[in-house]
Short mmCIF file of C-alpha atoms in Angstrom, two decimals:
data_model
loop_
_atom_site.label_atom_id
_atom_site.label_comp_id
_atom_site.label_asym_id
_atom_site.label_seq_id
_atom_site.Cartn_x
_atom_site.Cartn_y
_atom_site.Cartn_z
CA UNK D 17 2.45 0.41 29.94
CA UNK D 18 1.94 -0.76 26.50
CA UNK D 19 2.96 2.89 24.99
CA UNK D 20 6.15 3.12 27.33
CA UNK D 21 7.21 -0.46 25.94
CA UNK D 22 6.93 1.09 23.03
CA UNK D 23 8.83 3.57 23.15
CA UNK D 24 11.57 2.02 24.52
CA UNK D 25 11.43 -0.42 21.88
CA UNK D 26 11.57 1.84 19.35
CA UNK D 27 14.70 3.81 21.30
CA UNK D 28 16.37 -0.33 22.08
CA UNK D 29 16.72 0.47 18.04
CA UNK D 30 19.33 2.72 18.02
CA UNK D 31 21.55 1.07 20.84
CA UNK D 32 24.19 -0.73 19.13
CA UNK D 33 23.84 1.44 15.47
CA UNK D 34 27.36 2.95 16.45
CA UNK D 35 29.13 0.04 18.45
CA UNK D 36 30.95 -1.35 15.54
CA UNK D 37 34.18 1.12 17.09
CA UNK D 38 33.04 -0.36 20.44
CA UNK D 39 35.79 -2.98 20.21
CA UNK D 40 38.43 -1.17 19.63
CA UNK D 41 39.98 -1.63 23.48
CA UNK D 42 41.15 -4.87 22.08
CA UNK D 43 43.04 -3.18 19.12
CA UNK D 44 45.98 -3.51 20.97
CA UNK D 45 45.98 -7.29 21.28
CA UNK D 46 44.62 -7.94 18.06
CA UNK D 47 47.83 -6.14 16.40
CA UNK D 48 49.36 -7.65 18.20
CA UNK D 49 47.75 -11.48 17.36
CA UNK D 50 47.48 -10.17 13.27
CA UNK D 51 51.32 -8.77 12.83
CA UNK D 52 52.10 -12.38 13.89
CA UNK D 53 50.30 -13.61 9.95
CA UNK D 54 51.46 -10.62 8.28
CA UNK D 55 49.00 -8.10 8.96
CA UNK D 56 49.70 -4.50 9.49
CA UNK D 57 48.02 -2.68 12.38
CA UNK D 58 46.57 -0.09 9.80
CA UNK D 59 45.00 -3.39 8.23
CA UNK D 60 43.43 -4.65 11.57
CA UNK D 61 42.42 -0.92 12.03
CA UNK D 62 40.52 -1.38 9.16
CA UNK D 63 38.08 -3.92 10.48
CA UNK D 64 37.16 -1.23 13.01
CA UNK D 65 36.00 1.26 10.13
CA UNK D 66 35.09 -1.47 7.62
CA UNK D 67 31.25 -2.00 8.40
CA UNK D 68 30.69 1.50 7.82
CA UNK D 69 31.08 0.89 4.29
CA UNK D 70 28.95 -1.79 4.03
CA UNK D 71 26.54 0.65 5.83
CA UNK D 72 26.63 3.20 3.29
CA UNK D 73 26.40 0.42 0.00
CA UNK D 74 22.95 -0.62 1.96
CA UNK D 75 21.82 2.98 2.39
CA UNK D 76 21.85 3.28 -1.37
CA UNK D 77 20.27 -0.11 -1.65
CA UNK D 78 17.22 0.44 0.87
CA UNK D 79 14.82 2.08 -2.01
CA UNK D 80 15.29 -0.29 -4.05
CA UNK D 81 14.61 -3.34 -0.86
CA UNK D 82 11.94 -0.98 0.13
CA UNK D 83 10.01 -2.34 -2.82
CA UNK D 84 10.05 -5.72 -1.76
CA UNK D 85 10.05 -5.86 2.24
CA UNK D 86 7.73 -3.74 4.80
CA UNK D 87 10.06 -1.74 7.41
CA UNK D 88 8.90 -4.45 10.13
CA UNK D 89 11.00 -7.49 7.52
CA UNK D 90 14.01 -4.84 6.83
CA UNK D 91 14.49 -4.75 10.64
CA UNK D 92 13.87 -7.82 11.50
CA UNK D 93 16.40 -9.07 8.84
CA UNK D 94 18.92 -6.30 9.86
CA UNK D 95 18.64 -7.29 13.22
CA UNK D 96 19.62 -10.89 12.68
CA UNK D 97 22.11 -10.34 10.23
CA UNK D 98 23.72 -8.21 12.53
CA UNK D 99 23.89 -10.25 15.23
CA UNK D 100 24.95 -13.35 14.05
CA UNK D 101 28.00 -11.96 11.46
CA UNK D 102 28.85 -9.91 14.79
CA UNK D 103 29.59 -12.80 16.73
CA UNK D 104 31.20 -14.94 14.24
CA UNK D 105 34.83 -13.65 15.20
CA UNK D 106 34.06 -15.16 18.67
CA UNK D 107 34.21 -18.72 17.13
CA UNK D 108 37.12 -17.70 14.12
CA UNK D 109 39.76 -16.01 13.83
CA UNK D 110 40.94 -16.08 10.30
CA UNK D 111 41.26 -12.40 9.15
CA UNK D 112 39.54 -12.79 5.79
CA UNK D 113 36.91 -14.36 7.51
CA UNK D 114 36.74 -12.18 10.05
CA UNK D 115 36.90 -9.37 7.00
CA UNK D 116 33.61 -10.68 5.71
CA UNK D 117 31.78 -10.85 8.82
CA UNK D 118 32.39 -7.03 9.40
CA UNK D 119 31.29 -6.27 5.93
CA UNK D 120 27.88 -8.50 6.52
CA UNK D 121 27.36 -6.56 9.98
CA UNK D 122 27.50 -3.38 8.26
CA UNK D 123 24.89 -4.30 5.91
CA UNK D 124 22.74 -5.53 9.02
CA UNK D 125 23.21 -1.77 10.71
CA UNK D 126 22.39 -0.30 7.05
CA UNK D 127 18.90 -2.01 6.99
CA UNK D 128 18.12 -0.83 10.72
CA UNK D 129 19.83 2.51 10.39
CA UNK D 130 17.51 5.10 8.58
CA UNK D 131 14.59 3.56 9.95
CA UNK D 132 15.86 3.19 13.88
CA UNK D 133 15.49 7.79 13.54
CA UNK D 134 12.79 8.30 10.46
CA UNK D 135 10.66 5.76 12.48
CA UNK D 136 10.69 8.43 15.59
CA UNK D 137 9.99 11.63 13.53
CA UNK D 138 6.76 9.46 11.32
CA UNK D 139 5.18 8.63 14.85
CA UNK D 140 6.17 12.06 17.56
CA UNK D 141 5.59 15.11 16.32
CA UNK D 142 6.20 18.71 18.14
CA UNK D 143 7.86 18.53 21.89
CA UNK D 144 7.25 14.23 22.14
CA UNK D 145 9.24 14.55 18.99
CA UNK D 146 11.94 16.87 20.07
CA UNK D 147 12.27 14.59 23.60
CA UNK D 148 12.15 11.19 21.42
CA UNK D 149 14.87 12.26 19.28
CA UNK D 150 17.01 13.12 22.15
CA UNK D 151 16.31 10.18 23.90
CA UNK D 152 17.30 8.42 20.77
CA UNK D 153 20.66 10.36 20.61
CA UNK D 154 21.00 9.09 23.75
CA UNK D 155 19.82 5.23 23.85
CA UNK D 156 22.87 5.45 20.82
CA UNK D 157 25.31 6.33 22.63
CA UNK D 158 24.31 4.63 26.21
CA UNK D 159 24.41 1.46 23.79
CA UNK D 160 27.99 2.13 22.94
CA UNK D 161 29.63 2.85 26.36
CA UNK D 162 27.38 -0.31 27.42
CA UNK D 163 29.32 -1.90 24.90
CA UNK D 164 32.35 -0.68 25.01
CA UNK D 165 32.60 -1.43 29.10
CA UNK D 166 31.93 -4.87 28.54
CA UNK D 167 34.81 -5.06 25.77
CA UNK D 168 36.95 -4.00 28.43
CA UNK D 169 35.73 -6.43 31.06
CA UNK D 170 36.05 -9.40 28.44
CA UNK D 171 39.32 -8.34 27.14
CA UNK D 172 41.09 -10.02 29.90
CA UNK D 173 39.83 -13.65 28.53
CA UNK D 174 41.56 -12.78 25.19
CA UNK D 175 40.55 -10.11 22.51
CA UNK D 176 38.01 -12.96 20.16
CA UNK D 177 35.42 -12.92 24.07
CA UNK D 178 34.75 -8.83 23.17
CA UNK D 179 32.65 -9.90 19.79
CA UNK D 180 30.24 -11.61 22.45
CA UNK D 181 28.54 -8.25 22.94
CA UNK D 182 26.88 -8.06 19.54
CA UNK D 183 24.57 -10.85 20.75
CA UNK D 184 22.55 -8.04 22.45
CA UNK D 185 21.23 -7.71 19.08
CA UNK D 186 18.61 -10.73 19.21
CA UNK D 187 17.40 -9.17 22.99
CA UNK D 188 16.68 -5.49 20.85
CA UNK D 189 14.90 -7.92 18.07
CA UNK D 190 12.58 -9.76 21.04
CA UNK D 191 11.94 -5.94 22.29
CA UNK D 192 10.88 -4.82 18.83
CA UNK D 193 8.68 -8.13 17.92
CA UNK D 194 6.61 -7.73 21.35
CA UNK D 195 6.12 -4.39 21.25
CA UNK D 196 6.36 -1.94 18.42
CA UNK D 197 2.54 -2.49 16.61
CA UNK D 198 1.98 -2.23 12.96
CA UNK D 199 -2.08 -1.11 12.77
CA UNK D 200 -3.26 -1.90 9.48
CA UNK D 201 -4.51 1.39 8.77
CA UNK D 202 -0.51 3.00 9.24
CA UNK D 203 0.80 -0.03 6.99
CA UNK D 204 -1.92 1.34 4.15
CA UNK D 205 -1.23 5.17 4.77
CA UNK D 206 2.55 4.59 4.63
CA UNK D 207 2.51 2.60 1.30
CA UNK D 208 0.25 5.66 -0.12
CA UNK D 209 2.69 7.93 0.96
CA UNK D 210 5.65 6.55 -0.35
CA UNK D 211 4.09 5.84 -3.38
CA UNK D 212 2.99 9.58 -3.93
CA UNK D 213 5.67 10.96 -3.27
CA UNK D 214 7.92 8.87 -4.92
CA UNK D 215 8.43 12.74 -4.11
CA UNK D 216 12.05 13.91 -4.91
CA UNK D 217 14.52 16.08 -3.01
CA UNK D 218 13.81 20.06 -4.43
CA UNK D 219 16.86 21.70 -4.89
CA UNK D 220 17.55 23.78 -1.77
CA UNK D 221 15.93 20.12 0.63
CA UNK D 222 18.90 18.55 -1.71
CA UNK D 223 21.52 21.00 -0.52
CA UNK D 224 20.57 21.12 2.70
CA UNK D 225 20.52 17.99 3.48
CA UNK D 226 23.64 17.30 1.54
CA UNK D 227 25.65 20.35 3.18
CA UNK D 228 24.15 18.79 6.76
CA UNK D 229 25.45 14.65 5.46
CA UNK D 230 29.01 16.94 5.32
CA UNK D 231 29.50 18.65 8.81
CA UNK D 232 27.72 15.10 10.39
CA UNK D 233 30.64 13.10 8.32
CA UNK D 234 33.16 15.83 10.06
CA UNK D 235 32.33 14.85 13.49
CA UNK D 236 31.75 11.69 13.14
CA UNK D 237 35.11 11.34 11.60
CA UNK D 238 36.79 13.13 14.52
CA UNK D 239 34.37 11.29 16.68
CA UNK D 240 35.54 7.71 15.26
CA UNK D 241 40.04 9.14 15.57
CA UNK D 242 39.03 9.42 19.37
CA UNK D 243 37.77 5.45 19.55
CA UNK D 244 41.09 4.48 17.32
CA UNK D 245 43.50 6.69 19.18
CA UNK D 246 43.06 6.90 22.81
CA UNK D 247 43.98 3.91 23.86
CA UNK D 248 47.28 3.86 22.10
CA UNK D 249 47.79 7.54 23.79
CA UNK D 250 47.01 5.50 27.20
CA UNK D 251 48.87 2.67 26.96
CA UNK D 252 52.13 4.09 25.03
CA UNK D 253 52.20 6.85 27.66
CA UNK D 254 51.50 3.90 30.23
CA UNK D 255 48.35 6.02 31.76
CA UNK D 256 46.80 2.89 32.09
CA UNK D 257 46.00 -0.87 30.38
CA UNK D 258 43.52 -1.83 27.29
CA UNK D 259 40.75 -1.93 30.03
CA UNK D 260 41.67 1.56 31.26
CA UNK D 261 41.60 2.78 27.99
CA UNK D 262 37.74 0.84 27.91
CA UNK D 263 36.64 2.49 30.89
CA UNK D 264 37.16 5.99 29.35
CA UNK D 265 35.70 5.54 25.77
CA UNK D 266 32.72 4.10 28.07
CA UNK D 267 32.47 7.20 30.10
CA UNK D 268 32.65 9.24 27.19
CA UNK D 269 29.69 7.54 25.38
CA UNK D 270 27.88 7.73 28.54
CA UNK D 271 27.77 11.31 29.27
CA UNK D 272 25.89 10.91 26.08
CA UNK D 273 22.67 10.33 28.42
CA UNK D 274 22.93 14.06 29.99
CA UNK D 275 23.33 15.49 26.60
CA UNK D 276 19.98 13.22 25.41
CA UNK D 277 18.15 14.49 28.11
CA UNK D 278 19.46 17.48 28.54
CA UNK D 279 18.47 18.34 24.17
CA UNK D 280 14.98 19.85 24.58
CA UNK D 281 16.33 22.56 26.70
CA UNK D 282 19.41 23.11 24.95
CA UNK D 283 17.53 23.78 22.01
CA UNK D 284 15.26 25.81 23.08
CA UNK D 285 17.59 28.16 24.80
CA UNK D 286 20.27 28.09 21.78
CA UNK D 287 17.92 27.20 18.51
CA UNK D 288 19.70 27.54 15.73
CA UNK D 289 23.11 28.43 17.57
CA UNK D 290 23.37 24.80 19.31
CA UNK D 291 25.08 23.02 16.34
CA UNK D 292 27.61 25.40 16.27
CA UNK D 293 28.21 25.99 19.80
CA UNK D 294 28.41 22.26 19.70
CA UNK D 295 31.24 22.34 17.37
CA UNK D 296 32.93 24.73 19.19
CA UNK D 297 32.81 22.69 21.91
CA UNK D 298 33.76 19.58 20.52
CA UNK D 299 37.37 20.92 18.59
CA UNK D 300 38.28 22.12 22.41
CA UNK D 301 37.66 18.07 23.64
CA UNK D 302 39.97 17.22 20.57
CA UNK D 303 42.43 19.92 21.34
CA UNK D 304 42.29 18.82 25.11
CA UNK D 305 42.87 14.97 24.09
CA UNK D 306 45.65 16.24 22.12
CA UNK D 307 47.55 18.24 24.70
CA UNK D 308 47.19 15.91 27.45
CA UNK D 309 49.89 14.56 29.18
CA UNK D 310 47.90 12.63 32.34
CA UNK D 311 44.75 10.51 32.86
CA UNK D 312 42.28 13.07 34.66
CA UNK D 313 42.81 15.92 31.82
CA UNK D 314 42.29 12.96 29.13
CA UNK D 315 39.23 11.90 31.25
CA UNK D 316 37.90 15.57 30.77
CA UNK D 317 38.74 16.23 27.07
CA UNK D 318 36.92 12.72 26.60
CA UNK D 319 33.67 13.53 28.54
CA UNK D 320 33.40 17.24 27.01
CA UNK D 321 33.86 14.99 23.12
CA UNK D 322 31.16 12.93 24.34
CA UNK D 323 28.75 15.49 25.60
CA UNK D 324 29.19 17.75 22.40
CA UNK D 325 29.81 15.25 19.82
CA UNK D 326 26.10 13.27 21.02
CA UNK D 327 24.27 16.71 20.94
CA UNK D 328 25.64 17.63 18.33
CA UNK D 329 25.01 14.84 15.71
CA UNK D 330 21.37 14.85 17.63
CA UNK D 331 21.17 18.71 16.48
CA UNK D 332 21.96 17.71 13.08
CA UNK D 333 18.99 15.33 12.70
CA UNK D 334 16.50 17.32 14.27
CA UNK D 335 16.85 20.70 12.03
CA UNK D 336 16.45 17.56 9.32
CA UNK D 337 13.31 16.55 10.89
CA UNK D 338 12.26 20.54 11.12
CA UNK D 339 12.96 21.57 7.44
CA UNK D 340 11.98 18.45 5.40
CA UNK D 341 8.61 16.63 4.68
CA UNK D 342 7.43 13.50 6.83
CA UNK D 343 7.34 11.77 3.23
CA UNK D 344 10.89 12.96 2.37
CA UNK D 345 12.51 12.54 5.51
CA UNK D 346 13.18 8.33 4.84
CA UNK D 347 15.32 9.53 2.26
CA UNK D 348 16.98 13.31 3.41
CA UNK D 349 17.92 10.94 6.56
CA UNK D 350 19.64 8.12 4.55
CA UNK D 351 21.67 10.86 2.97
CA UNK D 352 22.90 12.22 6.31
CA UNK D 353 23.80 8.52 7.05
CA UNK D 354 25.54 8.44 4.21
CA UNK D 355 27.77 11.11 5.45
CA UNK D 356 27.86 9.56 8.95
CA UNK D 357 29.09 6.37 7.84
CA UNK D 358 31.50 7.62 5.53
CA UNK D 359 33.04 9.57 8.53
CA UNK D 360 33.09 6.62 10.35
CA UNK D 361 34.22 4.76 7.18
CA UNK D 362 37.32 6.88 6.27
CA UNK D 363 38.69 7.95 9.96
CA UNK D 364 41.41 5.58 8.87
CA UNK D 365 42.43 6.59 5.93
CA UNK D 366 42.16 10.14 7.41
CA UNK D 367 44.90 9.51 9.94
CA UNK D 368 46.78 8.03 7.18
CA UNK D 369 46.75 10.90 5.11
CA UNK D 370 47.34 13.52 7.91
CA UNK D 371 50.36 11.90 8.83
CA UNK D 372 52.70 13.94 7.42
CA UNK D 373 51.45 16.79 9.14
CA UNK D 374 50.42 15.36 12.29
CA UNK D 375 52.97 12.37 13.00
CA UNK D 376 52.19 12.04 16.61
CA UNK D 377 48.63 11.80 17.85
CA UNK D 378 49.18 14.67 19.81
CA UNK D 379 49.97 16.95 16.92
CA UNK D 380 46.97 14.72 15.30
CA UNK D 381 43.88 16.04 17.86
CA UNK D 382 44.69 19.38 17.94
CA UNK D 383 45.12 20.02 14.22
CA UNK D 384 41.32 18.12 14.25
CA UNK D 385 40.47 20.39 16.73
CA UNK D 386 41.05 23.55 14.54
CA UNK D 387 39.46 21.96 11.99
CA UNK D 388 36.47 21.41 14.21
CA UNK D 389 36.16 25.11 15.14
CA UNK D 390 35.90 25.77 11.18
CA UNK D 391 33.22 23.39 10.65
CA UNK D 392 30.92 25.13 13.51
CA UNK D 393 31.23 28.35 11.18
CA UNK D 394 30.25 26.42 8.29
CA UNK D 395 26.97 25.03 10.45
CA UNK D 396 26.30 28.41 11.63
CA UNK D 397 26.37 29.91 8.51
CA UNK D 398 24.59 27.07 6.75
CA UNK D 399 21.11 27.46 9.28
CA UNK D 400 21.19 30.78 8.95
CA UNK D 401 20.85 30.63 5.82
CA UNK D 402 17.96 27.96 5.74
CA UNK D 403 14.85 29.55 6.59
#
């Protein structure tokens, strides 16, 4: 009992690192509340994306914090900084205040986020490892379409309610407090080993795990146009309301379970091939969303985005786990966050600059489909490469 408690502990971890684009139902409304002061929607957009910066600033900062706390403070703190700055729009909604509070929950997530996947790889190894990692791609994503349902059943008492979700953060910190041990014996062995190998990056690890930060950055960039597009393609083509458009981006997230536990099989029938058939898969769900012109063949572009975009990104961190050193993989896996949350980070400023060439979002998912297709041939050629 004590080992399944855990686990799931350690998995509770990774359930809200994504859901800062779980509120973005209430986009809608909160245009609509903003343009009222001024505010442009590409500005209220921006507090969708904006913790994902904060994320990345706190990825480069965790060596140097490393120094100072153990990984059982840097959660802790993470955890409660998260929570409380994500439920301060709840109680005010002044947008510079509200600007802050996103920056201070992104630098919550970045304390948690390395350590909610390196954490799985330094205690599973071999199959337990491959299953945990799924598990973990999926406890992400289950998180998010938790999330992201409840936005859409608190939207109706006015978009400031949604923020109430992020106080599921102090329930994940009870989880982890109770349950995730800290022997002695591991706390000595881990300060050895970061201390000997103080260890750089070689040259090809460098590449690697630079070239694999890229293609995660890709999809999570498409990944994050899907959250901040949808439901303006539902409601401006009246499919449905603000919840409807909840609903879906739930479902999507959710068929993230089958593709969590559905990972050790998928890669060991596929292998290497998985990230790219992945990708493949994932520009057709873009291209789908794009050309869709009712609810059920949105519904089905949006599950087949959710099922390849989760095993996907879950690919991407286990061929990280497979080709670098337990001692080296804190730091190979920060980078790939780094690319992650810059993904996340610039999906904004993406659209913006695609504009010209994509003025509708139609046009918009199916040129990021094509795009998609041409990253898969960079992945494939990239592991096939790496021996």
């Amino acid at each position: 009992m004590k080992k399944t408690m855990e686990r799931i502990s350690l998995l509770s971890l990774s359930l809200m690192l994504i859901s800062s684009f779980s509120i973005t139902a209430g986009l809608p409304a909160m245009k609509a509340y903003f343009s009222r002061f001024g505010y442009t929607a590409s500005q209220v957009e921006l507090l969708v994306s904006l913790p994902a910066f904060a994320v990345v600033a706190m990825l480069f900062l965790n060596s140097v914090i490393e120094r100072w706390m153990s990984e059982r403070q840097m959660i802790v703190a993470g955890l409660l900084l998260f929570s409380t700055s994500g439920l301060l729009p709840l109680v005010v909604q002044d947008y510079p205040l509200i600007f802050l509070s996103r920056l201070l929950f992104g630098l919550g997530t970045g304390m948690i986020n390395a350590k909610a996947i390196s954490i799985i790889s330094e205690r599973y190894s071999g199959n337990d490892k491959t299953r945990m990692l799924g598990y973990r791609g999926s406890a992400e994503v289950v998180g998010s379409a938790i999330l992201t349902f409840m936005v859409g059943q608190l939207l109706p008492l006015g978009w400031p309610a949604i923020f109430a979700v992020y106080g599921g953060g102090y329930l994940i910190l009870l989880l982890y407090l109770l349950f995730v041990p800290y022997p002695k014996e591991k706390k000595q062995a881990s300060l050895k080993e970061k201390k000997k190998g103080s260890a750089r990056l070689r040259s090809p690890q460098w590449r690697f795990s630079l070239m694999l930060a890229v293609i995660a950055g890709i999809i999570i960039c498409f990944n994050s146009i899907i959250s901040l597009r949808v439901p303006d393609i539902i409601v401006d083509a009246r499919m449905g309301t603000a919840t409807t458009a909840g609903t879906v981006l739930s479902l999507m997230q959710l068929t993230g379970i089958v593709a969590g536990v559905g990972f050790a099989s998928l890669t060991h029938v596929f292998k290497k091939n998985l990230l790219m058939i992945m990708c493949f898969g994932f520009g057709l769900a873009l291209a789908l969303i794009g050309l869709s012109g009712q609810l059920w063949s949105l519904v089905l572009g949006t599950l087949l985005a959710g099922f390849t975009y989760s095993t996907g990104v879950t690919s991407i961190f286990y061929h990280l786990s497979e080709k670098i050193p337990t001692n080296l993989l804190n730091l190979a896996t920060s980078l790939v966050l780094i690319g992650c949350n810059l993904g996340s980070a610039l999906s904004s400023f993406f659209i913006q600059l695609v504009t010209p060439l994509a003025p509708s979002n139609h046009l918009l998912f199916v040129w990021i489909g094509a795009l998609m297709v041409l990253t898969g041939v960079f992945a494939s050629q990239l592991l096939a490469r790496t021996k």
